[in-house]
PDB file of C-alpha atoms in Angstrom:
ATOM      1  CA  GLN A 569       2.962 -15.513  -3.415  1.00 87.00           C
ATOM      2  CA  VAL A 570       4.780 -16.416  -0.111  1.00 96.00           C
ATOM      3  CA  GLN A 571       3.391 -16.860   3.178  1.00 97.00           C
ATOM      4  CA  LEU A 572       5.174 -16.282   6.725  1.00 98.00           C
ATOM      5  CA  VAL A 573       3.316 -18.184   9.133  1.00 96.00           C
ATOM      6  CA  GLU A 574       4.568 -17.293  12.803  1.00 96.00           C
ATOM      7  CA  SER A 575       3.661 -19.868  16.238  1.00 95.00           C
ATOM      8  CA  GLY A 576       4.627 -19.724  19.808  1.00 96.00           C
ATOM      9  CA  GLY A 577       3.452 -16.631  21.395  1.00 94.00           C
ATOM     10  CA  GLY A 578       1.400 -16.350  24.646  1.00 97.00           C
ATOM     11  CA  LEU A 579       1.491 -15.780  28.246  1.00 98.00           C
ATOM     12  CA  VAL A 580       4.532 -16.552  30.409  1.00 98.00           C
ATOM     13  CA  GLN A 581       5.518 -15.124  33.520  1.00 98.00           C
ATOM     14  CA  PRO A 582       8.637 -12.448  34.001  1.00 98.00           C
ATOM     15  CA  GLY A 583      11.800 -14.645  34.098  1.00 98.00           C
ATOM     16  CA  GLY A 584      10.565 -17.292  31.854  1.00 98.00           C
ATOM     17  CA  SER A 585      10.997 -18.732  28.106  1.00 98.00           C
ATOM     18  CA  LEU A 586       9.236 -18.479  24.744  1.00 98.00           C
ATOM     19  CA  ARG A 587      10.669 -19.624  21.322  1.00 98.00           C
ATOM     20  CA  LEU A 588       8.738 -18.154  18.199  1.00 98.00           C
ATOM     21  CA  SER A 589       8.898 -19.820  15.046  1.00 98.00           C
ATOM     22  CA  CYS A 590       7.999 -18.200  11.772  1.00 98.00           C
ATOM     23  CA  ALA A 591       8.041 -20.432   8.481  1.00 98.00           C
ATOM     24  CA  ALA A 592       8.256 -19.252   5.136  1.00 97.00           C
ATOM     25  CA  SER A 593       6.418 -20.903   1.970  1.00 97.00           C
ATOM     26  CA  GLY A 594       5.391 -20.161  -1.628  1.00 95.00           C
ATOM     27  CA  SER A 595       7.337 -19.129  -4.345  1.00 93.00           C
ATOM     28  CA  ILE A 596      10.474 -18.734  -3.133  1.00 95.00           C
ATOM     29  CA  PHE A 597      13.940 -18.701  -4.830  1.00 93.00           C
ATOM     30  CA  SER A 598      15.713 -17.715  -1.994  1.00 94.00           C
ATOM     31  CA  ILE A 599      15.510 -15.465   1.313  1.00 96.00           C
ATOM     32  CA  ASN A 600      17.863 -12.690   2.526  1.00 96.00           C
ATOM     33  CA  ALA A 601      17.479 -11.377   5.534  1.00 96.00           C
ATOM     34  CA  MET A 602      14.641 -12.426   8.291  1.00 97.00           C
ATOM     35  CA  GLY A 603      13.712 -10.741  11.218  1.00 97.00           C
ATOM     36  CA  TRP A 604      11.772 -10.200  14.148  1.00 98.00           C
ATOM     37  CA  TYR A 605      10.123  -6.775  15.276  1.00 98.00           C
ATOM     38  CA  ARG A 606       7.653  -6.049  17.788  1.00 98.00           C
ATOM     39  CA  GLN A 607       5.038  -3.495  18.631  1.00 98.00           C
ATOM     40  CA  ALA A 608       3.513  -2.424  22.260  1.00 96.00           C
ATOM     41  CA  PRO A 609       0.452  -0.606  22.666  1.00 92.00           C
ATOM     42  CA  GLY A 610       0.692   2.481  21.865  1.00 94.00           C
ATOM     43  CA  LYS A 611       4.424   2.245  21.053  1.00 96.00           C
ATOM     44  CA  GLU A 612       6.246   2.297  17.052  1.00 97.00           C
ATOM     45  CA  ARG A 613       6.776  -1.026  15.778  1.00 97.00           C
ATOM     46  CA  GLU A 614      11.105  -1.905  16.486  1.00 97.00           C
ATOM     47  CA  LEU A 615      13.569  -4.330  15.157  1.00 98.00           C
ATOM     48  CA  VAL A 616      14.070  -6.879  17.921  1.00 98.00           C
ATOM     49  CA  ALA A 617      16.347  -8.960  16.070  1.00 98.00           C
ATOM     50  CA  ALA A 618      17.676 -10.116  12.520  1.00 98.00           C
ATOM     51  CA  ILE A 619      19.724 -12.828  10.540  1.00 98.00           C
ATOM     52  CA  THR A 620      21.301 -12.781   7.679  1.00 96.00           C
ATOM     53  CA  SER A 621      21.193 -15.865   5.232  1.00 93.00           C
ATOM     54  CA  GLY A 622      24.924 -16.641   6.172  1.00 93.00           C
ATOM     55  CA  GLY A 623      23.804 -16.686   9.965  1.00 94.00           C
ATOM     56  CA  SER A 624      25.395 -12.363  11.185  1.00 97.00           C
ATOM     57  CA  THR A 625      22.897 -11.166  13.781  1.00 98.00           C
ATOM     58  CA  ASN A 626      21.992  -8.099  14.777  1.00 97.00           C
ATOM     59  CA  TYR A 627      19.519  -7.462  18.256  1.00 98.00           C
ATOM     60  CA  VAL A 628      18.199  -4.193  19.919  1.00 97.00           C
ATOM     61  CA  ASP A 629      20.317  -3.345  22.817  1.00 97.00           C
ATOM     62  CA  SER A 630      17.277  -3.966  25.165  1.00 97.00           C
ATOM     63  CA  VAL A 631      17.201  -7.703  24.126  1.00 98.00           C
ATOM     64  CA  LYS A 632      21.075  -8.466  24.052  1.00 98.00           C
ATOM     65  CA  GLY A 633      21.915 -11.331  26.230  1.00 97.00           C
ATOM     66  CA  ARG A 634      18.315 -12.910  26.683  1.00 98.00           C
ATOM     67  CA  PHE A 635      17.210 -13.734  23.041  1.00 98.00           C
ATOM     68  CA  THR A 636      18.793 -15.392  20.590  1.00 98.00           C
ATOM     69  CA  ILE A 637      17.551 -15.348  16.446  1.00 98.00           C
ATOM     70  CA  SER A 638      18.607 -18.704  14.538  1.00 98.00           C
ATOM     71  CA  ARG A 639      17.452 -19.992  10.913  1.00 97.00           C
ATOM     72  CA  ASP A 640      16.749 -23.216   9.011  1.00 96.00           C
ATOM     73  CA  ASN A 641      17.450 -22.430   5.360  1.00 95.00           C
ATOM     74  CA  ALA A 642      16.306 -25.499   4.464  1.00 95.00           C
ATOM     75  CA  LYS A 643      13.243 -25.293   6.124  1.00 96.00           C
ATOM     76  CA  ASN A 644      13.141 -21.559   5.214  1.00 96.00           C
ATOM     77  CA  THR A 645      12.168 -21.077   9.286  1.00 97.00           C
ATOM     78  CA  VAL A 646      13.577 -18.341  11.479  1.00 98.00           C
ATOM     79  CA  TYR A 647      13.112 -18.767  15.234  1.00 98.00           C
ATOM     80  CA  LEU A 648      13.625 -16.677  18.184  1.00 98.00           C
ATOM     81  CA  GLN A 649      14.635 -18.048  21.898  1.00 98.00           C
ATOM     82  CA  MET A 650      13.712 -15.623  24.215  1.00 98.00           C
ATOM     83  CA  ASN A 651      14.467 -16.022  28.352  1.00 98.00           C
ATOM     84  CA  SER A 652      14.586 -14.255  31.050  1.00 98.00           C
ATOM     85  CA  LEU A 653      11.320 -12.587  29.280  1.00 98.00           C
ATOM     86  CA  LYS A 654      10.267  -8.914  30.966  1.00 98.00           C
ATOM     87  CA  PRO A 655       6.794  -7.285  31.368  1.00 97.00           C
ATOM     88  CA  GLU A 656       8.554  -4.935  28.867  1.00 96.00           C
ATOM     89  CA  ASP A 657       9.322  -7.320  26.384  1.00 98.00           C
ATOM     90  CA  THR A 658       5.016  -7.776  26.127  1.00 98.00           C
ATOM     91  CA  ALA A 659       3.964  -7.028  22.309  1.00 98.00           C
ATOM     92  CA  VAL A 660       2.937  -8.227  19.121  1.00 98.00           C
ATOM     93  CA  TYR A 661       5.909  -9.928  17.871  1.00 98.00           C
ATOM     94  CA  TYR A 662       5.742  -9.725  14.216  1.00 98.00           C
ATOM     95  CA  CYS A 663       8.605 -12.141  11.633  1.00 98.00           C
ATOM     96  CA  ASN A 664       9.442 -10.901   8.175  1.00 98.00           C
ATOM     97  CA  ALA A 665      11.463 -11.774   5.708  1.00 98.00           C
ATOM     98  CA  GLU A 666      13.192 -10.291   2.505  1.00 97.00           C
ATOM     99  CA  VAL A 667      12.357 -12.728  -0.448  1.00 96.00           C
ATOM    100  CA  ARG A 668      13.480 -13.374  -4.389  1.00 94.00           C
ATOM    101  CA  ILE A 669      10.735 -15.093  -5.641  1.00 93.00           C
ATOM    102  CA  TYR A 670      10.397 -17.365  -8.636  1.00 89.00           C
ATOM    103  CA  SER A 671      10.467 -15.199 -11.586  1.00 87.00           C
ATOM    104  CA  GLY A 672       8.318 -18.230 -13.388  1.00 85.00           C
ATOM    105  CA  ASN A 673      11.033 -18.068 -16.145  1.00 86.00           C
ATOM    106  CA  TYR A 674      12.913 -21.432 -16.758  1.00 87.00           C
ATOM    107  CA  TYR A 675      16.106 -20.220 -18.036  1.00 86.00           C
ATOM    108  CA  TYR A 676      16.031 -17.172 -15.383  1.00 83.00           C
ATOM    109  CA  PRO A 677      14.601 -18.258 -12.011  1.00 86.00           C
ATOM    110  CA  GLU A 678      15.521 -15.267 -10.138  1.00 86.00           C
ATOM    111  CA  GLY A 679      12.512 -12.987  -9.471  1.00 87.00           C
ATOM    112  CA  GLY A 680      12.008  -9.930  -7.735  1.00 90.00           C
ATOM    113  CA  LEU A 681      12.688  -8.984  -4.198  1.00 92.00           C
ATOM    114  CA  TYR A 682       9.829  -8.338  -1.773  1.00 95.00           C
ATOM    115  CA  ASP A 683       9.794  -7.600   1.599  1.00 97.00           C
ATOM    116  CA  TYR A 684       6.821 -10.360   3.706  1.00 97.00           C
ATOM    117  CA  TRP A 685       5.196 -10.092   7.071  1.00 98.00           C
ATOM    118  CA  GLY A 686       3.739 -12.511   9.286  1.00 97.00           C
ATOM    119  CA  GLN A 687       0.301 -12.010  10.806  1.00 96.00           C
ATOM    120  CA  GLY A 688       2.140 -11.128  14.587  1.00 96.00           C
ATOM    121  CA  THR A 689       1.943 -13.376  17.747  1.00 97.00           C
ATOM    122  CA  GLN A 690       1.076 -12.205  20.934  1.00 97.00           C
ATOM    123  CA  VAL A 691       3.545 -12.248  24.200  1.00 98.00           C
ATOM    124  CA  THR A 692       2.416 -11.032  27.015  1.00 98.00           C
ATOM    125  CA  VAL A 693       5.012 -11.387  30.275  1.00 98.00           C
ATOM    126  CA  SER A 694       3.167 -10.985  33.200  1.00 97.00           C
ATOM    127  CA  SER A 695       2.395 -12.513  36.944  1.00 95.00           C
TER     128      SER A 695
END
């Protein structure tokens, strides 16, 4: 029904930058919040940054001032610009979106609200 495809991960030296992208496609009526989570080995998945459909953002304290989340509603795409990367930013980064799907009913097109996840992209910060 709905797919989230991430791109932009990789290996970068400390102090470097990366930009992650996540494009949503499928039977989408609208998208509410979109966000980025990350999970490091042996740790729980944590919310890194989130953005509402209106553009309000929030960040985990450890990335404030270094990471910027943005979205292009016309493209159903969310971005995460990561600057001044540190080794502790190393993790698999996952995109998340709260999506209202099409119902299939022409007169009542709004369907249910569901959470979707991307497949994850590895970010490694190392010298």
